[in-house]
mmCIF file of C-alpha atoms in Angstrom:
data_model
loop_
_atom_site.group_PDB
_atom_site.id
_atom_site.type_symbol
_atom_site.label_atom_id
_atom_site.label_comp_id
_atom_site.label_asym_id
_atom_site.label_seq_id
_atom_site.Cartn_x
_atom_site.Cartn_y
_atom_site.Cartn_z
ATOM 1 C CA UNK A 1 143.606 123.771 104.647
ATOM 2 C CA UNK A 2 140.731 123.053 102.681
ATOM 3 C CA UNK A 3 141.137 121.311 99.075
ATOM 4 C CA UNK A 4 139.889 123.133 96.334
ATOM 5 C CA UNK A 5 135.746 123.670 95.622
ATOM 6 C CA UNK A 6 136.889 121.409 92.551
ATOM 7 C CA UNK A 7 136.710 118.234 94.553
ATOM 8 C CA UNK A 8 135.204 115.343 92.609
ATOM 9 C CA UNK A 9 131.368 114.148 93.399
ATOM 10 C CA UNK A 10 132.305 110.539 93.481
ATOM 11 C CA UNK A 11 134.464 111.684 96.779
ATOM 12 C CA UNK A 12 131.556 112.990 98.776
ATOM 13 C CA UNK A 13 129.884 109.721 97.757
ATOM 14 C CA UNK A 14 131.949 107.094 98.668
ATOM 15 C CA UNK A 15 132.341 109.102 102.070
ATOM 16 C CA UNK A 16 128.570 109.314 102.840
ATOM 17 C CA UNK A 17 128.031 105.865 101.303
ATOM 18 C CA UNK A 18 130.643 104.464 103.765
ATOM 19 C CA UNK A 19 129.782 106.289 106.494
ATOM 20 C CA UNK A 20 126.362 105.067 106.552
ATOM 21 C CA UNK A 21 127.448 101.543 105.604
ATOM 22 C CA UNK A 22 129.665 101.256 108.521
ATOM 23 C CA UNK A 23 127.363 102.572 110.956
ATOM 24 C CA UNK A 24 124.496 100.093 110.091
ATOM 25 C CA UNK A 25 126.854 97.066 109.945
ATOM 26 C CA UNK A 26 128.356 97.719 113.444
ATOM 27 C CA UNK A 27 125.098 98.359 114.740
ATOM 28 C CA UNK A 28 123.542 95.121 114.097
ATOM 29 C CA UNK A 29 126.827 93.267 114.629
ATOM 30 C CA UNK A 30 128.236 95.118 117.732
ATOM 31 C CA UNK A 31 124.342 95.332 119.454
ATOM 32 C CA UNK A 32 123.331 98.916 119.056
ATOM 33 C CA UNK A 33 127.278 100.380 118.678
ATOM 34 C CA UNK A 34 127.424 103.581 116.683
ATOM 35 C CA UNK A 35 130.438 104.265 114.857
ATOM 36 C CA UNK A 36 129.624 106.766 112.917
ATOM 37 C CA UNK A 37 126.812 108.700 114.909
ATOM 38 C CA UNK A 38 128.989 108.440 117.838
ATOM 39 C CA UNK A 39 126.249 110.565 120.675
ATOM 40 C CA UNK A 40 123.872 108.010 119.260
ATOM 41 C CA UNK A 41 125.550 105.525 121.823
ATOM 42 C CA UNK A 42 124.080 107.190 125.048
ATOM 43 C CA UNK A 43 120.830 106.509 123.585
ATOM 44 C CA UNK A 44 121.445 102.829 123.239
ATOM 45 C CA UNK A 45 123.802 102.968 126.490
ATOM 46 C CA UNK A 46 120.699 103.527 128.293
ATOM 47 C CA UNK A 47 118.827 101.204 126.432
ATOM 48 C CA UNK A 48 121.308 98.506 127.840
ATOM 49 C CA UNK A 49 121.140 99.524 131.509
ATOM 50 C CA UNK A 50 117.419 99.365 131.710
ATOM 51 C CA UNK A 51 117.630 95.951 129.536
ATOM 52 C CA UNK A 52 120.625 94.769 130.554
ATOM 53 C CA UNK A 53 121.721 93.839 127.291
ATOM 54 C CA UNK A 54 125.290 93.966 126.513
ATOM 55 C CA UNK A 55 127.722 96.170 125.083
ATOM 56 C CA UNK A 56 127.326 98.803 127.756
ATOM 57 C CA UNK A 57 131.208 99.386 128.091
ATOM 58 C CA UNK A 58 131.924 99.983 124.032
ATOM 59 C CA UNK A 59 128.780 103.005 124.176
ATOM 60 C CA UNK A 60 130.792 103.921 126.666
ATOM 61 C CA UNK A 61 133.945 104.505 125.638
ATOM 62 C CA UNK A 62 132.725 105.386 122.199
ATOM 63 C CA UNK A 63 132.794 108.907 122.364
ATOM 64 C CA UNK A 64 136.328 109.530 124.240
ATOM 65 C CA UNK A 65 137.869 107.517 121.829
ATOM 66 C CA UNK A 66 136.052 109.615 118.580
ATOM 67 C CA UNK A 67 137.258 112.392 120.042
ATOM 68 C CA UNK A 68 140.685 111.533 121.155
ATOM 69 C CA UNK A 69 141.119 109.917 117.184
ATOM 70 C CA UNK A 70 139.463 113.309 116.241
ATOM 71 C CA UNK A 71 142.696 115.037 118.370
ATOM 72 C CA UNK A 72 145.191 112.252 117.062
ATOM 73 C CA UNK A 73 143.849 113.222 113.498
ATOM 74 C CA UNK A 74 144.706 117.014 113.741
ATOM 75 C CA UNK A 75 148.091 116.531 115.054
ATOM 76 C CA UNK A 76 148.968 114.075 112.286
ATOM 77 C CA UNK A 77 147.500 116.378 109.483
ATOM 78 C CA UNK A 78 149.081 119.736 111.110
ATOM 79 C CA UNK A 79 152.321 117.323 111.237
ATOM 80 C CA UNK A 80 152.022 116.198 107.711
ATOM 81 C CA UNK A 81 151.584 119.748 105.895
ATOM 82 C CA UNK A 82 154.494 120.954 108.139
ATOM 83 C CA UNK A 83 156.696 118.446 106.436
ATOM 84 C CA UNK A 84 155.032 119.374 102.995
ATOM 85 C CA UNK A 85 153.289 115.550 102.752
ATOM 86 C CA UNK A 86 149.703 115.221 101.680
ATOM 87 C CA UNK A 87 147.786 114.715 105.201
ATOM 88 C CA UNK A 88 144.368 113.779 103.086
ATOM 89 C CA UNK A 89 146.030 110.807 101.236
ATOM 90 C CA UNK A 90 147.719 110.010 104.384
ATOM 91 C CA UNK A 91 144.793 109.946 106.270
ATOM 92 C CA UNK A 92 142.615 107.857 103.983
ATOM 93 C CA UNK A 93 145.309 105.412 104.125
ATOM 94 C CA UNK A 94 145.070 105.314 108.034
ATOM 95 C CA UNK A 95 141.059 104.992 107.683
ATOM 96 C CA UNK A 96 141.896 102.180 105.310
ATOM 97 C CA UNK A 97 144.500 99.944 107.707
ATOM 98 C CA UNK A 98 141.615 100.678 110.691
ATOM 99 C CA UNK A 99 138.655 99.766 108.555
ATOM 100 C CA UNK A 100 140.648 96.526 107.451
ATOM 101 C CA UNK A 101 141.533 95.626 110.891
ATOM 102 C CA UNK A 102 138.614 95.653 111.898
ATOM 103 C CA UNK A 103 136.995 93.403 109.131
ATOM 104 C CA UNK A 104 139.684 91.405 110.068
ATOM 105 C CA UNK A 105 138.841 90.910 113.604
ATOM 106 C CA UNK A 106 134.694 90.485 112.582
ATOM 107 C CA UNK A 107 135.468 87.643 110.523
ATOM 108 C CA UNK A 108 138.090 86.014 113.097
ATOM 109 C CA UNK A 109 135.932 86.265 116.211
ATOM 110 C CA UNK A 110 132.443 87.145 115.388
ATOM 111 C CA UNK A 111 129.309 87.268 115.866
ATOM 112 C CA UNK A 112 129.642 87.897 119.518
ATOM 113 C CA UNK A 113 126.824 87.112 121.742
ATOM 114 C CA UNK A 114 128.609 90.084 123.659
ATOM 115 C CA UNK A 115 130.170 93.148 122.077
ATOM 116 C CA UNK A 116 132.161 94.300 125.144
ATOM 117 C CA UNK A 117 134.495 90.713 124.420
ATOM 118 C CA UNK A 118 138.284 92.065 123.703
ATOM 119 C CA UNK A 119 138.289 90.711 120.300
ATOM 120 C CA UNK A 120 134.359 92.607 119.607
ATOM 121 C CA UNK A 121 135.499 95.944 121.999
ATOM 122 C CA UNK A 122 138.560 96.247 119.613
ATOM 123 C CA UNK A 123 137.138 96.040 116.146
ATOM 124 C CA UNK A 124 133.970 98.570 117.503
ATOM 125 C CA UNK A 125 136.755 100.939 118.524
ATOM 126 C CA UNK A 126 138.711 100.615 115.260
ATOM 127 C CA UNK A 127 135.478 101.810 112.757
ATOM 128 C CA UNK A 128 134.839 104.485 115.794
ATOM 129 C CA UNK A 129 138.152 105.551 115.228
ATOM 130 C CA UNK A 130 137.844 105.281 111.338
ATOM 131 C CA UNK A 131 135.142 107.019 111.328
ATOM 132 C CA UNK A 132 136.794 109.700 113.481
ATOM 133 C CA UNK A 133 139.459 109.892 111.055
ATOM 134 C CA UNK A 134 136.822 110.549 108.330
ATOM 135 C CA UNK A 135 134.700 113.309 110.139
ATOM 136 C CA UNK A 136 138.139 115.070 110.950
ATOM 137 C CA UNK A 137 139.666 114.781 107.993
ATOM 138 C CA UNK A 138 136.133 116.105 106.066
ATOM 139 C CA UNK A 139 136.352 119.678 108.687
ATOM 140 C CA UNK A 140 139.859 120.248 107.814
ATOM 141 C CA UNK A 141 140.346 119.471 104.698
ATOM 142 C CA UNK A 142 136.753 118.975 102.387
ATOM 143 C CA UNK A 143 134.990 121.923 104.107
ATOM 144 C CA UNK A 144 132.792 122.650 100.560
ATOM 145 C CA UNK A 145 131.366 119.016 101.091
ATOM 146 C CA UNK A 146 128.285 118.655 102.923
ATOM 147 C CA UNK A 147 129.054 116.066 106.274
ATOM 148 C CA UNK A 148 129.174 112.820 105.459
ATOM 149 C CA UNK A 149 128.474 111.239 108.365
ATOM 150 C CA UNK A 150 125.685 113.206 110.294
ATOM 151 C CA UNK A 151 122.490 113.286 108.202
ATOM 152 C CA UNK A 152 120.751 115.300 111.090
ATOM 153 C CA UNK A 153 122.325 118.646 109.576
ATOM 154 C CA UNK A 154 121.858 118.240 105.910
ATOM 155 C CA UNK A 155 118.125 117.502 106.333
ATOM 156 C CA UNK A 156 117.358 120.031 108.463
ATOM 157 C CA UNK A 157 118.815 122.380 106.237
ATOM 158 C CA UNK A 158 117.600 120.256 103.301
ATOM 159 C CA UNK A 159 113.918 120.741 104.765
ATOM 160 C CA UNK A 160 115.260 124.718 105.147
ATOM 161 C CA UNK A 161 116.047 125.428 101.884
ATOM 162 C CA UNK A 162 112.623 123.685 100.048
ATOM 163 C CA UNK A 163 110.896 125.841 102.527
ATOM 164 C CA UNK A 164 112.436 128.886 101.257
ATOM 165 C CA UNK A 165 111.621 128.266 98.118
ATOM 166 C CA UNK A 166 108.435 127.077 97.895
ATOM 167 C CA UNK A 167 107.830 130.490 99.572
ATOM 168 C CA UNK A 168 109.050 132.044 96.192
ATOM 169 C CA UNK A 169 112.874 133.162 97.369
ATOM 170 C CA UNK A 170 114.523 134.857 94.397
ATOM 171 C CA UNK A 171 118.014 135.782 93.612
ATOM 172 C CA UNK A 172 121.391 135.077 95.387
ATOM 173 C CA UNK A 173 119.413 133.342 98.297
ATOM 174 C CA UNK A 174 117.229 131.488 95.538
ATOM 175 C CA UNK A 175 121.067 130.150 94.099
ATOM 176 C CA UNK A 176 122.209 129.443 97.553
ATOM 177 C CA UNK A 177 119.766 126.914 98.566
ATOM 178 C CA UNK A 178 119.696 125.102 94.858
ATOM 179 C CA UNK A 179 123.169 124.954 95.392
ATOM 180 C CA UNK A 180 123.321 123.472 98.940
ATOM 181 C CA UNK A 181 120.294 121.495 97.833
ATOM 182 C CA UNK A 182 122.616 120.064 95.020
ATOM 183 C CA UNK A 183 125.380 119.227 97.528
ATOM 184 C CA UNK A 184 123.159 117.909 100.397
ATOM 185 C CA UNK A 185 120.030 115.736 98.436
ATOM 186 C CA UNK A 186 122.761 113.568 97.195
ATOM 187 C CA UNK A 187 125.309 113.418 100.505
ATOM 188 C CA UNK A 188 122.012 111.787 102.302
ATOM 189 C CA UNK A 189 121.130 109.598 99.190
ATOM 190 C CA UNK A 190 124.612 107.956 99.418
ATOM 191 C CA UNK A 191 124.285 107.334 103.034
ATOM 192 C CA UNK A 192 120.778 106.327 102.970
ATOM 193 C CA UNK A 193 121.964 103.743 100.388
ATOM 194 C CA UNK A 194 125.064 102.981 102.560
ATOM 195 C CA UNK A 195 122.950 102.033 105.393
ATOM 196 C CA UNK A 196 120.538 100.335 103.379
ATOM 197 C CA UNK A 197 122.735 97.973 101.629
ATOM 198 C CA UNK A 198 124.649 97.150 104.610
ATOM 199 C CA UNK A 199 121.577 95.828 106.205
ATOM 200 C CA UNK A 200 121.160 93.421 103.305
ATOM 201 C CA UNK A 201 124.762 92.590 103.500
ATOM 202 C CA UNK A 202 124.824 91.724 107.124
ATOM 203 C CA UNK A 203 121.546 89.194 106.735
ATOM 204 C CA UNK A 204 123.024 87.822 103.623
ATOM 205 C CA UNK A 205 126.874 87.616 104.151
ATOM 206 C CA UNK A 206 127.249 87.835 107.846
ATOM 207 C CA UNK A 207 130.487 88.934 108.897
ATOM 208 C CA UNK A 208 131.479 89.511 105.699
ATOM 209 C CA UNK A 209 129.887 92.634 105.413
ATOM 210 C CA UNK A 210 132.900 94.528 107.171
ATOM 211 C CA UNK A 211 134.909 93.362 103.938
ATOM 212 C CA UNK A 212 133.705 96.246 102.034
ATOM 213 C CA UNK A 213 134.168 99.233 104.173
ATOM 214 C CA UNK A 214 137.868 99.196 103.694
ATOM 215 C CA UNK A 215 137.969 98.675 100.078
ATOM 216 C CA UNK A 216 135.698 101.810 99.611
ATOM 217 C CA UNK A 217 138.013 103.737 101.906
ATOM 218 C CA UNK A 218 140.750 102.604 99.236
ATOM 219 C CA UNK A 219 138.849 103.931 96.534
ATOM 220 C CA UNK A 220 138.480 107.196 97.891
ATOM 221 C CA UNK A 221 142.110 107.837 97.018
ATOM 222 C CA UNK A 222 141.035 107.804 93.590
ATOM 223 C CA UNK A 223 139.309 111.130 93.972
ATOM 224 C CA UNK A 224 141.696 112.331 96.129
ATOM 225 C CA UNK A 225 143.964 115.278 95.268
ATOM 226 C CA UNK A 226 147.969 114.169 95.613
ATOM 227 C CA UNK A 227 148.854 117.143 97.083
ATOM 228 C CA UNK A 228 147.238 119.397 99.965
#
């Protein structure tokens, strides 16, 4: 079930701040691979045909696996609150161990000329799946919190909202859209930021970038509630 509306801001941050961190660094390490904005990968699957650049078999698979992590993730979390355990702290951990395994495997193999190589294919899947993990994890149990993965939502309702009022909406609506424009201006900041500094990172540190990731997954449990 959801956590309470009380959750912490820092949370929602570190989750769109990863989010958008991971997905930049895989794309320009893993050529084109989305982990985050998973359907982004047909996009640059097709790209690959035509160009017959690599990586055509992680796009691929990218979306089954999301969604069969995204099926894994339910069952463990419906498992977890059966036996009165904390799925969210649970579940961070798991993001954690895959976002670590995967930085793991980036700085033991890479950069790969080609991202379908076992050793680039397996660290791709790992930040699809911990990304999975994350988007599941946000439905079931941060519902209150804008996404904080897909940006395509937020702005569109962002863009929504400053229409309204510009038009002059008063009243409950006028509080509605201040108040989702108080959740959602800052869920695409922190991404925008995520993305933006993992760029840097990847053209200063290389492989290194990955090492963050997991340590801001571990610092979500900060923020995060013990129980529920």
């Amino acid at each position: 079930m959801p956590e309470a509306a009380t959750t912490p801001a820092p949370l929602s941050h570190l989750l769109g701040f990863n989010a958008g961190y991971v997905d930049t660094a895989g794309f320009l390490a893993l050529n084109g691979l989305f982990a985050a904005h998973v359907t982004g990968n047909f996009v640059t699957l097709g790209a690959a045909l035509i160009h017959g650049s690599a990586g055509a078999v992680s796009k691929l698979l990218a979306l089954p696996v999301f969604c069969a992590a995204v099926v894994l993730t339910r069952l463990a979390s419906n498992a977890l609150a059966a036996r009165q355990k904390a799925p969210m702290r649970r579940l961070i951990a798991a993001q954690v161990l895959l976002l670590a395994l995967a930085a793991a495997l980036m700085l033991a193999f890479g950069p790969f000329a080609d991202s379908d190589a076992l050793p680039a294919f397996t660290a791709g899947m790992l930040m699809v799946c911990a990304m999975a993990v994350q988007n599941a994890m946000q439905r079931m149990h941060l519902a209150q919190l804008p996404p904080s993965t897909l940006m395509t939502g937020n702005t569109t309702q962002v863009m929504i909202d400053l229409a309204d009022l510009f038009k002059g909406l008063q009243g409950e609506g006028r509080n509605a859209a201040t108040g989702r424009l108080r959740k959602m201006l800052p869920a695409i900041a922190s991404f925008a930021v995520g993305c933006a500094l993992a760029a840097l990172a990847y053209v200063a540190l290389g492989m290194w970038c990955f090492v963050l990731p997991p340590v801001v997954a571990a610092l979500t449990l900060r923020w995060t509630p013990k129980a529920g």
